[in-house]
mmCIF file of C-alpha atoms and ligand atoms in Angstrom:
data_model
loop_
_atom_site.group_PDB
_atom_site.id
_atom_site.type_symbol
_atom_site.label_atom_id
_atom_site.label_comp_id
_atom_site.label_asym_id
_atom_site.label_seq_id
_atom_site.Cartn_x
_atom_site.Cartn_y
_atom_site.Cartn_z
ATOM 1 C CA MET X 1 -3.375 -16.954 16.591
ATOM 2 C CA ALA X 2 -5.739 -14.740 17.885
ATOM 3 C CA LYS X 3 -7.836 -12.259 14.752
ATOM 4 C CA PRO X 4 -4.535 -12.436 12.457
ATOM 5 C CA ILE X 5 -4.178 -9.727 10.136
ATOM 6 C CA LEU X 6 -1.115 -10.461 7.253
ATOM 7 C CA ILE X 7 0.991 -6.831 6.102
ATOM 8 C CA THR X 8 2.948 -6.464 3.133
ATOM 9 C CA GLY X 9 5.685 -4.164 3.039
ATOM 10 C CA ALA X 10 6.103 -3.634 6.645
ATOM 11 C CA SER X 11 9.676 -3.517 6.514
ATOM 12 C CA SER X 12 9.249 0.577 6.350
ATOM 13 C CA GLY X 13 6.806 3.400 6.174
ATOM 14 C CA ILE X 14 3.039 2.835 6.478
ATOM 15 C CA GLY X 15 3.422 -0.991 6.772
ATOM 16 C CA TYR X 16 5.886 -0.572 9.589
ATOM 17 C CA GLU X 17 3.262 1.326 11.920
ATOM 18 C CA LEU X 18 0.568 -0.458 10.694
ATOM 19 C CA ALA X 19 1.853 -3.680 12.221
ATOM 20 C CA GLN X 20 2.271 -1.299 15.315
ATOM 21 C CA VAL X 21 -1.210 -0.096 15.649
ATOM 22 C CA CYS X 22 -2.436 -3.681 14.813
ATOM 23 C CA ALA X 23 -0.713 -4.992 17.827
ATOM 24 C CA ALA X 24 -1.536 -3.010 19.758
ATOM 25 C CA HIS X 25 -5.020 -3.579 18.865
ATOM 26 C CA GLY X 26 -4.330 -6.937 19.928
ATOM 27 C CA HIS X 27 -3.982 -8.702 16.515
ATOM 28 C CA ASP X 28 -0.742 -11.934 15.900
ATOM 29 C CA LEU X 29 0.925 -10.443 12.661
ATOM 30 C CA ILE X 30 2.672 -11.766 9.632
ATOM 31 C CA LEU X 31 4.551 -9.781 8.611
ATOM 32 C CA VAL X 32 6.611 -9.360 5.203
ATOM 33 C CA ALA X 33 8.711 -8.131 2.954
ATOM 34 C CA ARG X 34 11.755 -8.600 1.325
ATOM 35 C CA ARG X 35 14.115 -7.483 3.447
ATOM 36 C CA GLU X 36 14.599 -9.183 6.448
ATOM 37 C CA GLU X 37 16.353 -7.524 8.775
ATOM 38 C CA PRO X 38 14.368 -4.732 10.201
ATOM 39 C CA MET X 39 10.908 -7.194 10.414
ATOM 40 C CA LYS X 40 12.639 -9.704 12.681
ATOM 41 C CA ALA X 41 13.706 -7.163 15.113
ATOM 42 C CA LEU X 42 9.882 -4.720 14.963
ATOM 43 C CA LYS X 43 9.206 -8.301 15.471
ATOM 44 C CA ALA X 44 11.458 -8.257 18.972
ATOM 45 C CA GLN X 45 9.239 -5.234 20.102
ATOM 46 C CA LEU X 46 6.890 -6.198 19.275
ATOM 47 C CA GLU X 47 6.188 -9.396 21.076
ATOM 48 C CA ASP X 48 8.018 -7.537 23.814
ATOM 49 C CA ALA X 49 5.467 -4.982 24.444
ATOM 50 C CA HIS X 50 2.176 -6.077 23.451
ATOM 51 C CA PRO X 51 0.653 -10.245 24.218
ATOM 52 C CA VAL X 52 0.940 -11.136 20.555
ATOM 53 C CA GLN X 53 2.646 -13.406 18.331
ATOM 54 C CA VAL X 54 3.844 -12.020 15.309
ATOM 55 C CA LEU X 55 5.470 -14.097 12.418
ATOM 56 C CA THR X 56 7.933 -12.781 9.724
ATOM 57 C CA TYR X 57 7.980 -14.598 6.186
ATOM 58 C CA HIS X 58 11.137 -11.875 3.865
ATOM 59 C CA ALA X 59 10.006 -12.316 0.655
ATOM 60 C CA ASP X 60 9.937 -10.181 -3.105
ATOM 61 C CA LEU X 61 6.078 -10.283 -3.546
ATOM 62 C CA THR X 62 5.920 -9.609 -7.637
ATOM 63 C CA CYS X 63 6.939 -13.482 -8.326
ATOM 64 C CA ALA X 64 3.876 -15.205 -8.538
ATOM 65 C CA ALA X 65 5.375 -18.546 -6.838
ATOM 66 C CA THR X 66 5.930 -16.670 -3.815
ATOM 67 C CA ARG X 67 2.767 -15.925 -3.536
ATOM 68 C CA GLN X 68 1.383 -19.061 -3.607
ATOM 69 C CA GLN X 69 4.266 -20.454 -1.006
ATOM 70 C CA LEU X 70 3.728 -17.976 1.712
ATOM 71 C CA PHE X 71 -0.267 -18.704 1.265
ATOM 72 C CA ALA X 72 0.705 -22.524 1.304
ATOM 73 C CA TRP X 73 2.642 -22.001 4.707
ATOM 74 C CA THR X 74 -0.065 -19.431 6.139
ATOM 75 C CA GLN X 75 -2.139 -21.735 6.273
ATOM 76 C CA THR X 76 -0.186 -24.240 8.138
ATOM 77 C CA GLN X 77 0.089 -20.917 10.850
ATOM 78 C CA GLY X 78 -3.754 -21.717 12.926
ATOM 79 C CA GLN X 79 -6.689 -20.297 11.561
ATOM 80 C CA PRO X 80 -7.316 -18.204 8.365
ATOM 81 C CA LEU X 81 -6.028 -14.912 8.511
ATOM 82 C CA TYR X 82 -8.779 -12.258 9.906
ATOM 83 C CA GLY X 83 -6.998 -9.548 7.952
ATOM 84 C CA LEU X 84 -5.087 -8.475 4.938
ATOM 85 C CA ILE X 85 -3.297 -5.468 4.559
ATOM 86 C CA ASN X 86 -2.177 -5.061 0.751
ATOM 87 C CA ASN X 87 -0.198 -2.251 1.366
ATOM 88 C CA ALA X 88 3.435 -3.186 0.046
ATOM 89 C CA GLY X 89 4.091 -0.760 -3.865
ATOM 90 C CA PHE X 90 6.377 1.496 -4.942
ATOM 91 C CA GLY X 91 6.280 4.808 -7.950
ATOM 92 C CA ASP X 92 9.456 5.737 -9.809
ATOM 93 C CA LEU X 93 9.868 9.234 -11.409
ATOM 94 C CA SER X 94 10.603 8.615 -15.607
ATOM 95 C CA GLU X 95 9.340 9.359 -18.514
ATOM 96 C CA PHE X 96 7.418 6.341 -19.877
ATOM 97 C CA ALA X 97 9.238 5.977 -23.094
ATOM 98 C CA LYS X 98 12.804 6.108 -21.613
ATOM 99 C CA ALA X 99 12.152 3.739 -18.484
ATOM 100 C CA ASP X 100 13.222 1.152 -17.445
ATOM 101 C CA TRP X 101 11.057 -2.380 -18.426
ATOM 102 C CA ALA X 102 11.975 -4.285 -15.390
ATOM 103 C CA LYS X 103 11.794 -1.460 -12.937
ATOM 104 C CA LEU X 104 7.432 -0.687 -14.330
ATOM 105 C CA ASP X 105 7.044 -4.925 -14.945
ATOM 106 C CA ALA X 106 7.691 -4.888 -11.078
ATOM 107 C CA MET X 107 5.974 -2.006 -10.228
ATOM 108 C CA LEU X 108 2.869 -3.711 -12.215
ATOM 109 C CA GLN X 109 3.415 -7.233 -10.626
ATOM 110 C CA LEU X 110 3.673 -5.246 -6.564
ATOM 111 C CA ASN X 111 1.139 -2.922 -7.151
ATOM 112 C CA ILE X 112 -1.682 -4.408 -8.970
ATOM 113 C CA VAL X 113 -0.676 -8.084 -9.402
ATOM 114 C CA ALA X 114 0.374 -9.165 -6.383
ATOM 115 C CA LEU X 115 -2.808 -6.961 -4.261
ATOM 116 C CA THR X 116 -5.105 -8.807 -6.903
ATOM 117 C CA HIS X 117 -3.710 -12.386 -6.237
ATOM 118 C CA LEU X 118 -3.037 -12.360 -2.275
ATOM 119 C CA SER X 119 -6.874 -10.916 -1.510
ATOM 120 C CA ARG X 120 -7.806 -14.343 -4.080
ATOM 121 C CA LEU X 121 -6.247 -16.341 -1.932
ATOM 122 C CA TYR X 122 -7.228 -15.971 1.317
ATOM 123 C CA LEU X 123 -11.051 -14.097 0.537
ATOM 124 C CA PRO X 124 -12.223 -17.733 0.505
ATOM 125 C CA GLY X 125 -11.029 -18.000 4.008
ATOM 126 C CA MET X 126 -12.094 -14.870 5.261
ATOM 127 C CA ILE X 127 -15.431 -15.348 3.560
ATOM 128 C CA ALA X 128 -15.667 -18.906 5.621
ATOM 129 C CA GLN X 129 -15.241 -17.623 8.797
ATOM 130 C CA GLY X 130 -18.178 -15.439 8.040
ATOM 131 C CA GLN X 131 -15.855 -12.175 8.980
ATOM 132 C CA GLY X 132 -12.563 -10.061 7.500
ATOM 133 C CA ARG X 133 -11.348 -7.049 7.131
ATOM 134 C CA ILE X 134 -9.082 -6.343 3.774
ATOM 135 C CA MET X 135 -7.468 -2.985 3.788
ATOM 136 C CA ASN X 136 -6.069 -1.914 -0.178
ATOM 137 C CA VAL X 137 -3.715 0.873 0.202
ATOM 138 C CA ALA X 138 -3.984 3.525 -2.847
ATOM 139 C CA SER X 139 -3.282 6.603 -2.580
ATOM 140 C CA THR X 140 -4.609 10.539 -3.520
ATOM 141 C CA ALA X 141 -2.836 9.017 -7.047
ATOM 142 C CA ALA X 142 -5.834 6.789 -7.939
ATOM 143 C CA PHE X 143 -7.389 10.439 -8.807
ATOM 144 C CA LEU X 144 -5.739 11.385 -11.340
ATOM 145 C CA PRO X 145 -3.525 10.775 -14.326
ATOM 146 C CA GLY X 146 0.062 11.623 -13.206
ATOM 147 C CA THR X 147 1.539 12.774 -15.874
ATOM 148 C CA TYR X 148 5.657 11.372 -15.511
ATOM 149 C CA MET X 149 4.565 8.637 -12.727
ATOM 150 C CA ALA X 150 2.016 7.319 -15.147
ATOM 151 C CA ILE X 151 1.888 3.635 -14.464
ATOM 152 C CA TYR X 152 2.388 4.492 -10.969
ATOM 153 C CA TYR X 153 -0.964 6.673 -10.700
ATOM 154 C CA ALA X 154 -2.341 4.089 -13.213
ATOM 155 C CA SER X 155 -1.468 1.600 -10.725
ATOM 156 C CA LYS X 156 -3.680 3.438 -7.601
ATOM 157 C CA ALA X 157 -6.971 3.872 -9.927
ATOM 158 C CA TYR X 158 -6.596 0.177 -10.321
ATOM 159 C CA VAL X 159 -6.325 -0.398 -7.011
ATOM 160 C CA LEU X 160 -9.167 2.222 -5.826
ATOM 161 C CA SER X 161 -11.614 0.707 -9.202
ATOM 162 C CA PHE X 162 -10.886 -2.984 -8.124
ATOM 163 C CA THR X 163 -11.761 -2.255 -4.040
ATOM 164 C CA GLU X 164 -14.644 -0.434 -4.554
ATOM 165 C CA ALA X 165 -16.426 -2.875 -7.144
ATOM 166 C CA LEU X 166 -14.699 -5.384 -4.466
ATOM 167 C CA ALA X 167 -16.546 -4.238 -1.883
ATOM 168 C CA THR X 168 -19.701 -3.894 -3.217
ATOM 169 C CA GLU X 169 -18.780 -8.035 -4.491
ATOM 170 C CA LEU X 170 -18.869 -8.587 -0.204
ATOM 171 C CA LYS X 171 -22.207 -7.360 1.123
ATOM 172 C CA GLY X 172 -23.822 -9.454 3.935
ATOM 173 C CA THR X 173 -20.400 -11.488 3.814
ATOM 174 C CA GLY X 174 -19.108 -10.216 7.817
ATOM 175 C CA VAL X 175 -15.824 -9.441 5.105
ATOM 176 C CA THR X 176 -15.243 -5.482 3.895
ATOM 177 C CA ALA X 177 -13.069 -4.014 1.778
ATOM 178 C CA THR X 178 -11.370 -0.495 1.985
ATOM 179 C CA THR X 179 -9.302 1.931 0.189
ATOM 180 C CA LEU X 180 -6.807 3.555 1.778
ATOM 181 C CA CYS X 181 -5.581 5.950 0.321
ATOM 182 C CA PRO X 182 -2.495 8.803 1.565
ATOM 183 C CA GLY X 183 -1.258 11.829 -0.009
ATOM 184 C CA PRO X 184 2.406 12.071 0.492
ATOM 185 C CA THR X 185 3.466 10.698 3.882
ATOM 186 C CA HIS X 186 7.193 10.940 5.244
ATOM 187 C CA SER X 187 8.371 6.740 4.598
ATOM 188 C CA GLU X 188 11.316 5.438 2.191
ATOM 189 C CA PHE X 189 8.610 6.139 -0.853
ATOM 190 C CA GLN X 190 10.024 9.649 -1.531
ATOM 191 C CA ASP X 191 14.170 7.841 -2.351
ATOM 192 C CA ARG X 192 12.760 5.060 -3.419
ATOM 193 C CA ALA X 193 10.455 6.638 -6.219
ATOM 194 C CA ASN X 194 13.205 9.367 -6.511
ATOM 195 C CA VAL X 195 10.612 12.132 -6.062
ATOM 196 C CA ARG X 196 12.076 14.006 -3.084
ATOM 197 C CA ASP X 197 13.029 17.156 -5.330
ATOM 198 C CA ILE X 198 8.984 16.977 -6.031
ATOM 199 C CA ALA X 199 7.296 19.815 -3.890
ATOM 200 C CA TRP X 200 4.217 18.485 -2.686
ATOM 201 C CA PHE X 201 6.354 15.274 -1.725
ATOM 202 C CA ASN X 202 9.477 17.882 0.339
ATOM 203 C CA ASP X 203 7.017 19.188 2.942
ATOM 204 C CA SER X 204 8.272 19.737 6.107
ATOM 205 C CA LYS X 205 4.378 19.176 7.645
ATOM 206 C CA LEU X 206 3.889 16.255 6.065
ATOM 207 C CA PRO X 207 1.784 13.454 8.013
ATOM 208 C CA THR X 208 3.571 10.656 9.953
ATOM 209 C CA ALA X 209 3.427 6.980 8.426
ATOM 210 C CA ALA X 210 2.379 6.444 11.744
ATOM 211 C CA ALA X 211 -0.542 9.488 11.163
ATOM 212 C CA VAL X 212 -1.851 7.492 8.089
ATOM 213 C CA ALA X 213 -1.525 3.750 9.617
ATOM 214 C CA ALA X 214 -3.832 4.613 12.050
ATOM 215 C CA PHE X 215 -6.085 6.517 10.878
ATOM 216 C CA GLY X 216 -6.003 3.829 7.635
ATOM 217 C CA TYR X 217 -6.970 0.931 10.653
ATOM 218 C CA SER X 218 -9.245 2.743 12.299
ATOM 219 C CA ALA X 219 -11.482 2.806 8.623
ATOM 220 C CA MET X 220 -10.684 -0.982 8.309
ATOM 221 C CA GLU X 221 -12.281 -1.880 11.902
ATOM 222 C CA LYS X 222 -14.833 -0.228 10.890
ATOM 223 C CA GLY X 223 -15.379 -1.671 7.605
ATOM 224 C CA GLN X 224 -15.540 1.900 6.030
ATOM 225 C CA ARG X 225 -14.799 1.731 1.560
ATOM 226 C CA THR X 226 -12.333 4.334 0.888
ATOM 227 C CA VAL X 227 -11.045 6.727 2.772
ATOM 228 C CA VAL X 228 -8.875 9.786 1.933
ATOM 229 C CA HIS X 229 -6.089 10.499 4.829
ATOM 230 C CA GLY X 230 -6.242 14.693 6.220
ATOM 231 C CA THR X 231 -8.567 17.757 4.824
ATOM 232 C CA PRO X 232 -6.154 19.144 2.055
ATOM 233 C CA ASN X 233 -5.451 15.047 0.067
ATOM 234 C CA LYS X 234 -9.604 15.054 0.583
ATOM 235 C CA VAL X 235 -9.777 18.481 -1.267
ATOM 236 C CA LEU X 236 -7.470 17.641 -3.639
ATOM 237 C CA ALA X 237 -9.773 14.618 -4.293
ATOM 238 C CA PHE X 238 -12.060 16.419 -4.615
ATOM 239 C CA ALA X 239 -11.077 18.110 -7.003
ATOM 240 C CA THR X 240 -10.298 15.895 -9.780
ATOM 241 C CA ARG X 241 -13.791 15.825 -10.019
ATOM 242 C CA LEU X 242 -14.375 19.260 -11.199
ATOM 243 C CA LEU X 243 -11.265 20.131 -13.821
ATOM 244 C CA PRO X 244 -10.355 18.384 -17.257
ATOM 245 C CA ARG X 245 -8.262 14.831 -17.048
ATOM 246 C CA LYS X 246 -6.175 16.758 -19.390
ATOM 247 C CA GLN X 247 -6.129 19.516 -17.249
ATOM 248 C CA LEU X 248 -5.587 16.992 -14.175
ATOM 249 C CA ALA X 249 -2.592 15.662 -16.652
ATOM 250 C CA ASN X 250 -1.062 19.126 -17.437
ATOM 251 C CA ILE X 251 -0.605 20.042 -14.165
ATOM 252 C CA THR X 252 1.015 16.952 -13.468
ATOM 253 C CA GLY X 253 2.713 17.380 -15.466
ATOM 254 C CA GLN X 254 4.167 20.902 -14.580
ATOM 255 C CA MET X 255 4.677 19.697 -11.107
ATOM 256 C CA GLN X 256 6.533 15.979 -11.970
ATOM 257 C CA GLY X 257 7.589 17.314 -15.269
ATOM 258 C CA SER X 258 10.560 20.034 -14.280
ATOM 259 C CA THR X 259 12.395 17.662 -11.352
ATOM 260 C CA LEU X 260 12.648 14.585 -13.320
ATOM 261 C CA ASN X 261 16.451 16.605 -15.490
ATOM 262 C CA THR X 262 17.557 16.971 -11.744
ATOM 263 C CA ALA X 263 15.854 13.976 -10.397
ATOM 264 C CA THR X 264 17.031 11.419 -13.297
ATOM 265 C CA THR X 265 20.888 13.065 -13.305
ATOM 266 C CA LYS X 266 21.645 12.642 -9.397
ATOM 267 C CA THR X 267 20.475 8.433 -10.066
HETATM 268 N N1 LIG R 301 4.894 7.930 1.254
HETATM 269 C C1 LIG R 301 3.653 8.192 0.517
HETATM 270 O O1 LIG R 301 3.819 9.550 0.295
HETATM 271 C C2 LIG R 301 3.087 7.208 -0.312
HETATM 272 C C3 LIG R 301 1.684 8.644 -0.529
HETATM 273 C C4 LIG R 301 0.580 7.532 -1.405
HETATM 274 C C5 LIG R 301 0.798 5.982 -0.889
HETATM 275 N N2 LIG R 301 1.703 5.591 -0.492
HETATM 276 C C6 LIG R 301 1.502 3.732 -0.343
HETATM 277 O O2 LIG R 301 2.033 3.705 0.790
HETATM 278 C C7 LIG R 301 1.807 1.852 0.633
HETATM 279 C C8 LIG R 301 3.848 1.941 2.290
HETATM 280 O O3 LIG R 301 4.004 2.833 0.740
HETATM 281 P P1 LIG R 301 5.736 3.486 1.919
HETATM 282 O O4 LIG R 301 5.092 5.219 1.869
HETATM 283 O O5 LIG R 301 5.533 2.947 3.872
HETATM 284 O O6 LIG R 301 6.842 2.929 1.482
HETATM 285 P P2 LIG R 301 8.029 2.057 1.760
HETATM 286 O O7 LIG R 301 8.654 3.228 3.316
HETATM 287 O O8 LIG R 301 9.648 2.616 0.659
HETATM 288 O O9 LIG R 301 7.346 0.958 1.929
HETATM 289 C C9 LIG R 301 7.515 0.422 0.918
HETATM 290 C C10 LIG R 301 7.215 -0.870 1.269
HETATM 291 O O10 LIG R 301 7.076 -2.278 -0.050
HETATM 292 C C11 LIG R 301 8.032 -3.036 0.387
HETATM 293 N N3 LIG R 301 8.477 -3.867 -0.948
HETATM 294 C C12 LIG R 301 8.419 -3.709 -1.646
HETATM 295 N N4 LIG R 301 9.253 -3.708 -2.299
HETATM 296 C C13 LIG R 301 8.473 -5.132 -2.548
HETATM 297 C C14 LIG R 301 8.633 -6.436 -2.896
HETATM 298 N N5 LIG R 301 8.512 -6.774 -4.474
HETATM 299 N N6 LIG R 301 7.676 -7.778 -2.263
HETATM 300 C C15 LIG R 301 7.500 -7.533 -1.816
HETATM 301 N N7 LIG R 301 7.516 -6.373 -0.960
HETATM 302 C C16 LIG R 301 7.905 -5.130 -1.532
HETATM 303 C C17 LIG R 301 8.798 -2.784 1.696
HETATM 304 O O11 LIG R 301 9.994 -3.431 1.611
HETATM 305 P P3 LIG R 301 11.290 -4.020 1.449
HETATM 306 O O12 LIG R 301 12.044 -3.588 0.857
HETATM 307 O O13 LIG R 301 11.885 -4.228 2.327
HETATM 308 O O14 LIG R 301 10.353 -5.469 0.204
HETATM 309 C C18 LIG R 301 8.611 -1.914 1.719
HETATM 310 O O15 LIG R 301 8.425 -2.825 3.650
HETATM 311 C C19 LIG R 301 2.739 1.813 -0.746
HETATM 312 O O16 LIG R 301 1.663 0.970 -1.785
HETATM 313 C C20 LIG R 301 2.668 3.435 -1.720
HETATM 314 O O17 LIG R 301 2.401 3.468 -3.031
HETATM 315 C C21 LIG R 301 2.795 5.463 -0.160
#
């Protein structure tokens, strides 16, 4: 395989578009998500358009044994990975005390544990090769407390902190770790998280997943540490350093809480 990159959450949104941009740059791909059909169609399209080999693996990454099986399977497919993009993730608008624990648990497993476990599994092979790229998809949510999406924002703060520390540990190895922080972006995220009615997710001018993917791929290839997509999001990330965190929690509470009752009655 030519500089293979494994992308989680490749069946839609940013992950789907990352597959497009990686294939256009000549990378063979291993695409992972639960839905098989969109990935099969993507494989056919990419192999038709580019001289690359695309493998698909449908799996629920919240399960530790499944992640271990994925790793074992990829070890039989040829050379070690050049790149690992931990993109799969989801959010949920809910009041913590009333939230569905099974959903929160799955979010913690996917957004935090799977990302960490896959990094731990694949890093030694990359370090042994003296080259590699890890990109972990966080969010601008990483920079502030997210009232009524508390677990999601906290999970992205973990991704940012973990990946920044990892980037420093990897200095001199030839392997780099990049944190990609998109702001609200057109994808299936809004419907899954039940946030369609929140003003900052419901803007016709939201960036496309393709634009975020192209930005992320470029940062990953350059070995950049932490990148925020788009000027308004960069301003937001900077502004969070200036305001007290209590005030930030109040602001997200006002934005997200105002639609909570409407959103809950719709589900
Ligand atoms: N869109 C935004 O506004 C936004 C903003 C900031 C950050 N992000 C982050 O960007 C990343 C990609 O999200 P997106 O916007 O592209 O949303 P999306 O369109 O909903 O894509 C999420 C991807 O994750 C996969 N996935 C979900 N649960 C999974 C599981 N248990 N096991 C394996 N794969 C699973 C989904 O595929 P299956 O359902 O087929 O498994 C899908 O391919 C996420 O980490 C998200 O937090 C998004």
